[in-house]
XYZ file of C-alpha atoms in Angstrom:
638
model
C -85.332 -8.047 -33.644
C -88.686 -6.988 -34.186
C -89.609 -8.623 -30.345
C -86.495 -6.740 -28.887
C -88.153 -3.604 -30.054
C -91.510 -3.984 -28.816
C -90.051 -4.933 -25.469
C -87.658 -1.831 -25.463
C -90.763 0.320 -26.365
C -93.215 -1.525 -23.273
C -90.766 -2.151 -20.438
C -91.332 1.626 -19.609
C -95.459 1.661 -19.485
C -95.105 -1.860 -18.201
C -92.921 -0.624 -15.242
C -94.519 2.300 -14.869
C -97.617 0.528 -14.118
C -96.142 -1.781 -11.545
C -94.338 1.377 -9.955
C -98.659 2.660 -9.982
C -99.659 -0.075 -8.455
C -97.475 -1.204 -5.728
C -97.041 2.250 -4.221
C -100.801 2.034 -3.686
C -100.604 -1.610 -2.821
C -97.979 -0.149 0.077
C -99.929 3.101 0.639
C -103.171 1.474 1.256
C -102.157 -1.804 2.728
C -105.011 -1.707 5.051
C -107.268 -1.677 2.635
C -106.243 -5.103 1.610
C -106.479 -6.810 4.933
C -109.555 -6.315 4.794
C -110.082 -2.794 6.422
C -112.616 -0.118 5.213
C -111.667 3.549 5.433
C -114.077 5.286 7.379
C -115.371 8.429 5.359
C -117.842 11.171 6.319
C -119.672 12.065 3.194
C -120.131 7.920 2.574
C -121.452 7.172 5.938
C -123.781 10.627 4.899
C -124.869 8.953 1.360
C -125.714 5.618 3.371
C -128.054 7.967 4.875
C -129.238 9.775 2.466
C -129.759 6.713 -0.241
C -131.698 3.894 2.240
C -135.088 4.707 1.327
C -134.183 4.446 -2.317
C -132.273 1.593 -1.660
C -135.583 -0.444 0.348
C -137.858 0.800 -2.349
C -135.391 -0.835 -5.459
C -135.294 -4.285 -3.544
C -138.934 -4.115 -2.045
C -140.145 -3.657 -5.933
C -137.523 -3.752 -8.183
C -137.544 0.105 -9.695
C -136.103 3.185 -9.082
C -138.174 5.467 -6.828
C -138.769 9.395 -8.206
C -138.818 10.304 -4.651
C -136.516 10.271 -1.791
C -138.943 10.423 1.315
C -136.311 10.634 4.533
C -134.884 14.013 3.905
C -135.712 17.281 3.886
C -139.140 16.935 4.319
C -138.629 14.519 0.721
C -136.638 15.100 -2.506
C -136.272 13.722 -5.669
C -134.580 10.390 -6.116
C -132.548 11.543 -8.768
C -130.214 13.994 -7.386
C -129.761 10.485 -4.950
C -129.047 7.247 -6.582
C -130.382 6.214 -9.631
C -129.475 3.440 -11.948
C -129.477 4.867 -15.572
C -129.725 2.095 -18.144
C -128.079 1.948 -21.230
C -124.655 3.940 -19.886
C -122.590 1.500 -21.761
C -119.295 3.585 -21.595
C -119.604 3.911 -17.697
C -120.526 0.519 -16.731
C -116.849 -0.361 -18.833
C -115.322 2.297 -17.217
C -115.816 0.070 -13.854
C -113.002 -2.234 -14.810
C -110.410 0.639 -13.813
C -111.638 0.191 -10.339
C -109.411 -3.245 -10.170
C -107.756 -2.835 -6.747
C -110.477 -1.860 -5.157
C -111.432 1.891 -3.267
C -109.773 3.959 -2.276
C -106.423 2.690 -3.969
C -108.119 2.507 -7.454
C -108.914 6.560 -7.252
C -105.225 7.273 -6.869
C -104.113 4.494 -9.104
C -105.838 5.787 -12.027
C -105.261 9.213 -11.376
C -101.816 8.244 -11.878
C -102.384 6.241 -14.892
C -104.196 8.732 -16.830
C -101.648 11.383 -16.281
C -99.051 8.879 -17.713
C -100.972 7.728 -20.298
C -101.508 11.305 -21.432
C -98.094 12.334 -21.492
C -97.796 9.087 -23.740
C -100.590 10.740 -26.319
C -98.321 13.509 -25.802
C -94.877 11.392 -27.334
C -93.364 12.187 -23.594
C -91.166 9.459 -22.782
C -92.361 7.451 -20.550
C -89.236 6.875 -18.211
C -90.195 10.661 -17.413
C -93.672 10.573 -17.673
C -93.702 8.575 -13.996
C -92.486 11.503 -12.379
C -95.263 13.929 -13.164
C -97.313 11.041 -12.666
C -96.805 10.225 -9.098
C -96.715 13.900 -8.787
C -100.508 14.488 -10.147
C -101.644 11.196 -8.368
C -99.819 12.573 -4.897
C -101.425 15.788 -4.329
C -102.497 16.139 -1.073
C -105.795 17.626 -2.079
C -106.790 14.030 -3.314
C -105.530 12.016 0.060
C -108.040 14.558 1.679
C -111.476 14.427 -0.330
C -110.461 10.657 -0.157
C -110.370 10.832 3.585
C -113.773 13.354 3.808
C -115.293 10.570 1.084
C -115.848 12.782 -2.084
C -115.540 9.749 -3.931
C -116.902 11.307 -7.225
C -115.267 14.101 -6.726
C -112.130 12.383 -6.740
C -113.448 9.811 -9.732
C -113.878 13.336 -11.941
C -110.073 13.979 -11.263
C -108.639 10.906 -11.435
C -110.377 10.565 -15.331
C -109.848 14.485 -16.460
C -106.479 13.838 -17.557
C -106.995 12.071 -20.759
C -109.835 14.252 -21.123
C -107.044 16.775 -22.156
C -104.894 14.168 -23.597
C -107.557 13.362 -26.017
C -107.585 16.726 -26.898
C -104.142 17.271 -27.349
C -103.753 14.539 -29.835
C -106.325 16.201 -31.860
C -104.822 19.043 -32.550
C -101.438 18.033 -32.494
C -101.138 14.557 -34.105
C -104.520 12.311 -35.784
C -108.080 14.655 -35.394
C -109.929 11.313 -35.529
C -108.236 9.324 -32.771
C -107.845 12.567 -30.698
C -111.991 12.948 -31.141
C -112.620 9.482 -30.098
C -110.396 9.203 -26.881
C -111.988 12.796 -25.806
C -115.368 11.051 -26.601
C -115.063 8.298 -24.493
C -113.083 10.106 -21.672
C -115.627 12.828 -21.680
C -118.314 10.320 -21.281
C -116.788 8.762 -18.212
C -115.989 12.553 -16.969
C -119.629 13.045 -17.182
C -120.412 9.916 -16.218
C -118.991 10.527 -12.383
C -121.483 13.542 -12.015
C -119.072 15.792 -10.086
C -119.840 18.531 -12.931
C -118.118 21.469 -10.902
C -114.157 19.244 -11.383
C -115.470 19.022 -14.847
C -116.809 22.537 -15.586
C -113.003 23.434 -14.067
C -111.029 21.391 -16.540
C -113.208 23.056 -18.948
C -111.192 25.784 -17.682
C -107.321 24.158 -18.980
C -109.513 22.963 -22.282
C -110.397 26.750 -23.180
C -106.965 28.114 -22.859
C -105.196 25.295 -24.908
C -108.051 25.878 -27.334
C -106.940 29.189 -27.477
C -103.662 28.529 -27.440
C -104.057 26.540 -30.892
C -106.233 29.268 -32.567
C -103.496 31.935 -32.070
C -100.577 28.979 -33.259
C -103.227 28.087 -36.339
C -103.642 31.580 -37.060
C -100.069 32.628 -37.731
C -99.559 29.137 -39.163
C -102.080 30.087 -41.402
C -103.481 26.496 -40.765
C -107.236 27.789 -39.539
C -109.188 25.190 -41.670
C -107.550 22.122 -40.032
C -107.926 23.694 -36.650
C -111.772 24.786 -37.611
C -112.335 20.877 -38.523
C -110.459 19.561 -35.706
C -112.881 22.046 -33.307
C -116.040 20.744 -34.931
C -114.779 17.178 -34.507
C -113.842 17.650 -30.640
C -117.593 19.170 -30.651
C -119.127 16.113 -31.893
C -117.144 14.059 -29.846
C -118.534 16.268 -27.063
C -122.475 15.781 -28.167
C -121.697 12.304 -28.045
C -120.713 12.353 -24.569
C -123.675 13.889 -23.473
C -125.588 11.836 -25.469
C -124.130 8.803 -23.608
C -125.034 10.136 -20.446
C -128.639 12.365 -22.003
C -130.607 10.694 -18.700
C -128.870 11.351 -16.246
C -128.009 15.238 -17.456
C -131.861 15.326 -18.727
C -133.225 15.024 -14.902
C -130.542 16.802 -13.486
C -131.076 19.986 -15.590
C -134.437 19.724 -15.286
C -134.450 19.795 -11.424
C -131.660 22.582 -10.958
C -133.597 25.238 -11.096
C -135.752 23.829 -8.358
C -132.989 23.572 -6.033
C -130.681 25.996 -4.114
C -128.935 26.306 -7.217
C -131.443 27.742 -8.861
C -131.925 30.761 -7.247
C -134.405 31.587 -3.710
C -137.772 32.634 -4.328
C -137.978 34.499 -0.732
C -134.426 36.067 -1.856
C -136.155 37.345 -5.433
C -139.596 38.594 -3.309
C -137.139 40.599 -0.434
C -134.476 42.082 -2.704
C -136.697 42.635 -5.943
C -133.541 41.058 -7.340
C -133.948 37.737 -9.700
C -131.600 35.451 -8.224
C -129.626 33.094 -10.676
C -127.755 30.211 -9.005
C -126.120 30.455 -5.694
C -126.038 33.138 -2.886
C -122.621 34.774 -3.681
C -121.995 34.699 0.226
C -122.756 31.244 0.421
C -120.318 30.101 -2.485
C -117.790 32.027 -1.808
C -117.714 30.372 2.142
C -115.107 28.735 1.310
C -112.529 30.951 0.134
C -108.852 30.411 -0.177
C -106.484 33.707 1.750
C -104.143 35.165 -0.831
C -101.166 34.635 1.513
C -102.590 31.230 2.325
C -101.960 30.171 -1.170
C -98.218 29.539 -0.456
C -99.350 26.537 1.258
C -99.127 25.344 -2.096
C -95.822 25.021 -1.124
C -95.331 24.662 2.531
C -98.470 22.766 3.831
C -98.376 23.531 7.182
C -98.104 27.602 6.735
C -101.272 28.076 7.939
C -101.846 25.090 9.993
C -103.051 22.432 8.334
C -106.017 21.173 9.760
C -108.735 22.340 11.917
C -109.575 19.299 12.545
C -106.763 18.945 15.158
C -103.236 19.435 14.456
C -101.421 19.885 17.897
C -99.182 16.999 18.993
C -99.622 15.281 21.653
C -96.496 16.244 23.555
C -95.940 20.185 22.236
C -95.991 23.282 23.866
C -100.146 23.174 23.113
C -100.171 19.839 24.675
C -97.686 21.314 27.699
C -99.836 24.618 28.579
C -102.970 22.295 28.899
C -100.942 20.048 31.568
C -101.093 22.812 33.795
C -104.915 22.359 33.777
C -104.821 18.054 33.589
C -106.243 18.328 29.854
C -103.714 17.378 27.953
C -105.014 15.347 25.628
C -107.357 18.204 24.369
C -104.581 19.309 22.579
C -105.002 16.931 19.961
C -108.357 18.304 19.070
C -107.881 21.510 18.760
C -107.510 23.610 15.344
C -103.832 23.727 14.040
C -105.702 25.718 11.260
C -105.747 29.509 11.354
C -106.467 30.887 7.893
C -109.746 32.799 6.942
C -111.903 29.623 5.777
C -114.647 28.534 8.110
C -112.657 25.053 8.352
C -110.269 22.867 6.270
C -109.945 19.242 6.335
C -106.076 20.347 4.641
C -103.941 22.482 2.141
C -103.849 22.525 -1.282
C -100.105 20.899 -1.382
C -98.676 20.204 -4.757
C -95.159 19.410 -3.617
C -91.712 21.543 -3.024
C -89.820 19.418 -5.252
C -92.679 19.348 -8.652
C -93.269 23.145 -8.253
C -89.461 23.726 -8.319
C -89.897 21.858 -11.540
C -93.134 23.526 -13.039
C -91.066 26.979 -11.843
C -88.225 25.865 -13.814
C -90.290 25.129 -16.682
C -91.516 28.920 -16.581
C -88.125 29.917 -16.739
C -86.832 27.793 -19.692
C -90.039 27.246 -21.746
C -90.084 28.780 -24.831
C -93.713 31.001 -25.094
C -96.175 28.531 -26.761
C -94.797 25.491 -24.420
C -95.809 27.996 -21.039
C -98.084 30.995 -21.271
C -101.630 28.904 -21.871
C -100.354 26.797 -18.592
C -99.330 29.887 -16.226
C -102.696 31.895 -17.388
C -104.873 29.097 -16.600
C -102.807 28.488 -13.192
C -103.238 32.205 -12.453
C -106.840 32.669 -12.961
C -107.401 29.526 -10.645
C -105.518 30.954 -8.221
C -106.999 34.349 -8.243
C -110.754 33.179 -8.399
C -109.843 30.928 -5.345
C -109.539 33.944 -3.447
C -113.411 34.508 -3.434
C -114.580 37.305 -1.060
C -110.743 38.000 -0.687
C -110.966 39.536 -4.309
C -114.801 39.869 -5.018
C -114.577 42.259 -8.643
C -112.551 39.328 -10.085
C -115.329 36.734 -8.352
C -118.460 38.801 -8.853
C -117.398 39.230 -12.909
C -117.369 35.637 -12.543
C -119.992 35.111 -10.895
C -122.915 37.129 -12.665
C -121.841 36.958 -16.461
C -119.886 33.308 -16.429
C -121.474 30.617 -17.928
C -122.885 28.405 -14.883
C -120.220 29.905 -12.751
C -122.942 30.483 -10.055
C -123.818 26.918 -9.837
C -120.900 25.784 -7.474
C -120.012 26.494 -4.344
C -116.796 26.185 -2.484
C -114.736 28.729 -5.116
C -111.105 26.899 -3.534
C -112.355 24.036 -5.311
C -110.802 25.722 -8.271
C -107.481 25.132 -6.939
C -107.572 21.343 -8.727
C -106.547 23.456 -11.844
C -103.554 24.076 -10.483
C -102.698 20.553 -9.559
C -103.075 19.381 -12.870
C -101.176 23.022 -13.961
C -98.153 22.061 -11.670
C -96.783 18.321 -12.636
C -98.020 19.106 -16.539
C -95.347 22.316 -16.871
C -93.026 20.041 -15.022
C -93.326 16.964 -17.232
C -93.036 19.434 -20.119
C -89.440 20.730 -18.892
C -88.240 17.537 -17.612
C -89.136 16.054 -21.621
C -87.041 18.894 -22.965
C -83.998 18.276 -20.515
C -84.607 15.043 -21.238
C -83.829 14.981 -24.790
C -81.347 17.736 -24.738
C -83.481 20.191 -26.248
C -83.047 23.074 -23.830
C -79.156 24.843 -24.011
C -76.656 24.012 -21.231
C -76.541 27.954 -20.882
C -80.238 28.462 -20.749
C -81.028 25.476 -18.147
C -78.372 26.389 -15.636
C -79.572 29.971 -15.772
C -83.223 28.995 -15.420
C -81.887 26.254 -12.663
C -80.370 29.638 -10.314
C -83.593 31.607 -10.951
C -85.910 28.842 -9.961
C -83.884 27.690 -7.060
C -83.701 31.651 -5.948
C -87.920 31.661 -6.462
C -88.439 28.398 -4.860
C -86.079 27.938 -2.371
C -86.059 31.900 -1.574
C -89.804 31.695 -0.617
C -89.264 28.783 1.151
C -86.289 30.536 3.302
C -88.249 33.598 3.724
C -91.012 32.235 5.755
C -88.539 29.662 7.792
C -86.079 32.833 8.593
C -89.123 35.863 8.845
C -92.637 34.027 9.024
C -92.562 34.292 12.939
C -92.645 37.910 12.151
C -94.980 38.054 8.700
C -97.951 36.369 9.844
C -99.800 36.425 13.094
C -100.516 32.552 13.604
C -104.085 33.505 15.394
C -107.472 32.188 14.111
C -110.817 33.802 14.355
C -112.036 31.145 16.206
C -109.135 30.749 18.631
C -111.097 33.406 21.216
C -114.363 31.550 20.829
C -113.088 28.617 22.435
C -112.404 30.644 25.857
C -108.956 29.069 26.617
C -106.769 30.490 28.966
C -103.590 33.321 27.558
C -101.041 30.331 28.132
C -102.972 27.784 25.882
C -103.640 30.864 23.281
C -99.795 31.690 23.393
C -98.511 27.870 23.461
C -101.062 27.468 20.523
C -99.815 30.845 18.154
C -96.294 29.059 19.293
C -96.984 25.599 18.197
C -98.190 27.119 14.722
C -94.928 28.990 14.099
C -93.275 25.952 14.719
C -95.225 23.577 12.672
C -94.512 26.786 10.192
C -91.180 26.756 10.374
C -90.468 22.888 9.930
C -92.560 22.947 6.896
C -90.586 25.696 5.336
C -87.775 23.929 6.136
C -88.254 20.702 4.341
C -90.030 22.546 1.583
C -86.731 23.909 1.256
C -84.781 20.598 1.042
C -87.333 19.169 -1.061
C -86.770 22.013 -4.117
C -82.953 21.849 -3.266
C -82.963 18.183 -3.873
C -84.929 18.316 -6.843
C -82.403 21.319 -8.308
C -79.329 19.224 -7.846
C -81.294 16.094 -9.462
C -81.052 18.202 -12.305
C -77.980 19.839 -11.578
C -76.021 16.416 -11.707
C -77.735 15.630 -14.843
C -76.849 18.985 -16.527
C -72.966 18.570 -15.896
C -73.311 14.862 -16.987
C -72.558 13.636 -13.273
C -75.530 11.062 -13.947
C -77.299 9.537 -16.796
C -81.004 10.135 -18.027
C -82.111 6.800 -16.374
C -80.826 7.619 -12.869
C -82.492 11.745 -13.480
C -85.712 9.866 -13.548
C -85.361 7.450 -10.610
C -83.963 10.401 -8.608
C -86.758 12.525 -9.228
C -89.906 9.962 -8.986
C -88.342 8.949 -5.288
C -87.888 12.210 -4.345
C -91.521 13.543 -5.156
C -92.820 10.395 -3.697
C -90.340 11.090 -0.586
C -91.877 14.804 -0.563
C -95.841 14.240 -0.809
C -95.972 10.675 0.959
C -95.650 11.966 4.356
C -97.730 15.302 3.941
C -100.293 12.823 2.782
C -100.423 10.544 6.225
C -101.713 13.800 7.997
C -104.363 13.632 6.621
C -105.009 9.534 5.435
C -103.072 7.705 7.547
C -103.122 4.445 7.937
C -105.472 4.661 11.519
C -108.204 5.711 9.318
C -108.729 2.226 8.351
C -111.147 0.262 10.898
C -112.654 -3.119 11.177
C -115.760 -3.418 8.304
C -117.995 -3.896 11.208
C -117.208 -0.488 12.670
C -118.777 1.378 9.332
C -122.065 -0.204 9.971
C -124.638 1.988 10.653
C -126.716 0.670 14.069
C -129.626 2.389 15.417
C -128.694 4.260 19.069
C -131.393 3.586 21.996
C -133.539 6.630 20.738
C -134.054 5.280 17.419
C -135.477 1.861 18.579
C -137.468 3.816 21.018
C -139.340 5.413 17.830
C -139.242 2.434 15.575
C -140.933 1.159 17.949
C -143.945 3.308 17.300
C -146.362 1.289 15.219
C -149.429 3.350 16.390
C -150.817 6.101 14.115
C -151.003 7.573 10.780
C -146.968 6.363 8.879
C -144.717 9.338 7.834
C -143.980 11.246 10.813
C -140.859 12.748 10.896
C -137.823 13.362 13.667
C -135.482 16.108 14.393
C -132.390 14.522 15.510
C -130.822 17.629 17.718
C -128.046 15.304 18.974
C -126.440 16.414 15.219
C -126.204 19.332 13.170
C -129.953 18.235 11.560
C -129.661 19.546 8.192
C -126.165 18.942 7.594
C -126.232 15.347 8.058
C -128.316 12.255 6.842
C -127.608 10.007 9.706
C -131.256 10.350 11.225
C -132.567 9.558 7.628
C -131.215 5.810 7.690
C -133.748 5.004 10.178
C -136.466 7.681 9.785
C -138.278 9.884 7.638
C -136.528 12.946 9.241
C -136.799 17.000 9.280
C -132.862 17.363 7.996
C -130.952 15.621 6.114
C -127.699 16.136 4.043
C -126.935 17.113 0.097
C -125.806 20.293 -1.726
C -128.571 20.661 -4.239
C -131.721 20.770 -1.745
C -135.446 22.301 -3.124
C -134.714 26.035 -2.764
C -137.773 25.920 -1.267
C -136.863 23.864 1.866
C -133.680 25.734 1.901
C -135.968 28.381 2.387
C -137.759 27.026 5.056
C -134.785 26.195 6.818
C -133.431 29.856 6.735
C -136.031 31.644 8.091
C -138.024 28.712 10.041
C -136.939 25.724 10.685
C -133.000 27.174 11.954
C -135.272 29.444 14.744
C -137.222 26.491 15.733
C -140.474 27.535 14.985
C -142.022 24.577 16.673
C -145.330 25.177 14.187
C -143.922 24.263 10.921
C -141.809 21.593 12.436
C -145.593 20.712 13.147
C -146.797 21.315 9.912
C -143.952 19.412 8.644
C -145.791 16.392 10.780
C -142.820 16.340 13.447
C -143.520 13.756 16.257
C -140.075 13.104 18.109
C -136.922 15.343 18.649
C -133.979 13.231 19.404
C -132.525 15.535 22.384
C -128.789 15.262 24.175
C -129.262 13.856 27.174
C -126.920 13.382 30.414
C -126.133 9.325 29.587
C -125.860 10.567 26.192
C -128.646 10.380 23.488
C -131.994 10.901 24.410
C -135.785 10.488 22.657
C -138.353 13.166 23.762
């Protein structure tokens, strides 16, 4: 009997696991035929990390200096092996299947298994699961290679989970799972996803000292708060090396503030030129790509198809496979690899939730949600940014303000586990749902309509850029056209998607299906929703042959390795790239440029207002001997 019930209680975590890891198996089948995805900002760290990398075999130590980029760096903002990081080095055996599947795999995992600390069931908890692990936002950075980027956000679930359990159920246990899952958060060094989740931490925090206070339970909530902080020391204990050079070196960097910046304005700088982190900032009406992905074009990376009106207008001039190059993207960012898509069918769920919730299950969730939303407008609404910005904690540190968007990802699936647990166990009244289903279907669905029915006439489907590129009035027009349509058919199955997920519930309300059949309904339509979104942007053609990642040195570089005469350590501007946004040049040479967010302010500064103009004598002070120039046959060494 005893057996029966452990099997009962594991079938669902067991299955749940398999249902993880075959979608990935199926997802990223090339990966296991032995194809590599090939990924920007990895090709950029091979780059960036082969000096260190020559110097740690040639003598068997980590370097303190990184002497191919930027003029030279320290090693430690690079790649450096920390010893003694016992609690990462385990954390290693999550990465069973291999990258990139692992990063999506446990992503899902650790959203299940906190729902699980939660008491969710877990039939239920694979829903928000693949929901979490599916956002599109995670195919992309997987695509771009923000590997610890996406390490912090696969992990940062049971970071909350942890939490949760202390408050709610055993302080102790709750303490120790935050411990360990805050070391491994740290552990990835992506601190901006962390310093964000920080963000959902703070308002359940809050959320407990207003339910504590009116309890009249404040000393268990004041002892469960100085346990969560211990458990917090410890994790930066665990990882004290690591944060110890870091710190130490921020205020060096761009960071830290520019010197020139201080001397010109009078003004001490603190972190980050507001312009420059705020680059990146999300439109307010481009947020409703949240829900249809391609309202604003998707990518400007390309986007077109290869036999639409775009495609048809550059016939006319025998260039029709330009089309497939050219930006579908039209928002106000400077680029996008993607939208921020969380799925029709989950945020009719998490909208549902906000409808049927009682107060303490939804307000923490929605605030949070808001803020992120709001702050990821940037210089769209700069008093709300600029508060944050000058008096926030760190705030300045980070750049890229849509980054903050993540909190809504996690925001999203949560609200809808939470309202599919309730339904679930029949704690919500018939009355109440069915109420909260018509309101949620009007705000969903509604939206949805609006833009398929009036977003030819709301929005304007022109980019910035689009008169830059000097295309002819037919190619502009087929273009603005193409957009509306790629518009439209989003909206449209955005639509279906939150209709389908309504009458999921629907059935289930008026008893037309069981609890069992809710679940499996739900978890293939999410997976049905976000799967194909998600091949836009990592399909399956973004696998190649291992031999195809290789970096191999182009005609100009063994031209200049050749060069054995002279004083060692000269260094080359590589023109035939954007030279200080990419580390290419540095796998070979010691170059001018190079690639990585957290410079010396001090180059930074030299780039700016001397190296970007070409003043030919600091590149000579800098010890330049070659330029690597475009040439007719392609690259050429002068």
């Amino acid at each position: 009997m005893e057996n029966k019930r452990n099997i009962r209680r594991w079938l669902p975590v067991a299955a749940a696991l398999a249902v993880f890891v075959l979608i990935n198996l199926f997802y990223f089948a090339p990966q296991f035929s032995g194809q590599t995805l090939l990924q920007g900002d990895v090709q950029q760290y091979k780059g960036s990390s082969e000096d260190i990398m020559q110097h740690r075999e040639k003598y068997g130590e980590d370097p303190q200096w990184e002497g191919n980029m930027f003029g030279g760096m320290p090693a430690y903002l690079i790649n450096v092996q920390y010893e003694g990081t016992v609690i990462k080095t385990l954390s290693k055996a999550f990465y069973f299947l291999g990258q990139p599947a692992a990063l999506i795999f446990i992503a899902m995992t650790a959203f299940f298994f906190m729902l699980l600390c939660m008491r969710f069931n877990p039939w239920i908890g694979i829903v928000p699961s693949l929901a979490y692990g599916f956002s599109t936002y995670f195919f992309i950075i997987i695509g771009a290679g923000h590997v610890t980027k996406m390490m912090a956000l696969a992990f940062a679930p049971m970071l909350f989970g942890g939490v949760w359990y202390a408050f709610r159920r055993n302080m102790w246990v709750g303490a120790a799972l935050t411990g360990v899952f805050a070391s491994i958060e740290i552990g990835v060094n992506h601190p901006q996803i962390t310093y964000y989740f920080l963000f959902i931490l703070a308002a359940f925090w809050i959320n407990e000292l207003v339910s504590a206070a009116r309890a009249k339970a404040l000393p268990r909530f004041a002892k469960t708060t100085g346990l969560l902080a211990l458990a917090a020391v410890l994790a930066v204990g665990s990882n004290a090396g690591m944060l110890y050079y870091i710190n130490s070196h921020s205020a060096e960097t761009m960071r830290g503030g520019s010197e020139l910046r201080e001397a010109r304005t009078g003004e001490k700088q603190q972190g980050l030129d507001i312009e420059y982190a705020t680059a990146w900032s999300y439109g307010p009406g481009e947020t409703f790509n949240l829900l249809i992905p391609n309202l604003y074009g998707g990518s400007s990376e390309g986007g077109f198809s290869e036999d639409g009106a775009v495609a048809d207008a550059l016939g006319k001039y025998n260039a029709r496979q330009v089309a497939a190059h050219l930006p579908g993207y039209w928002g106000p960012q400077p680029g996008t690899s993607g939208p921020v898509y969380v799925g029709a069918a989950a945020l009719l769920l998490a909208v549902l939730g906000l409808f049927v919730l009682r107060g303490r299950s939804k307000w923490w969730v929605a605030a949070v949600a808001l803020l992120a939303v709001l702050l990821s407008w940037g210089n769209h609404f700069m008093g709300l940014t600029e508060l944050f910005f000058r008096h926030f904690p760190m705030y300045n540190k980070f750049r890229t303000v849509s980054m903050i968007l993540v909190i809504v990802e996690w925001c999203v699936p949560f609200l809808a586990a939470v309202v599919l647990q309730r339904i679930w166990c029949g704690r919500i009244e018939h009355a109440r749902l069915m109420k909260g289903l018509k309101y949620s279907v009007l705000t969903v669905g509604g939206i949805s309509l609006l833009f398929l029915l009036f977003g030819g006439a709301l929005l304007s489907f022109s980019g910035g850029a689009d008169s830059q590129m000097q295309l002819p009035d037919d190619v502009l027009a087929a273009m603005r056209d193409e957009r509306a349509s790629m518009m439209r058919a989003d909206a449209l199955r955005s639509l279906v998607f939150a209709l389908l997920a309504a009458g999921a519930v629907w059935l289930f309300a008026t008893d037309k299906i069981k609890r069992g059949a809710l679940a499996a309904a739900l978890a293939v339509i999410v997976t049905a929703d976000m799967v194909p979104v998600n091949l836009r942007y990592l399909g399956r053609e973004r696998f190649v042959p291992e031999s195809a990642v290789r970096i191999r040195p182009t005609e100009a570089d063994l031209q200049i390795l050749a060069d054995t005469v002279g004083e060692p350590g000269y260094r080359v501007l590589n023109l035939t790239v954007s030279p200080f946004n990419d580390a290419s040049t540095s796998y070979f040479h010691r170059s001018v440029g190079g690639y990585h967010g957290a410079k010396l302010h001090r180059y930074q500064d030299l780039i700016e207002h001397h190296l970007s103009k070409m003043n030919w004598n600091v590149y000579d002070m800098l010890n330049t001997r070659y330029v690597i120039a475009p040439s007719d046959d392609g690259r050429g060494a002068s």
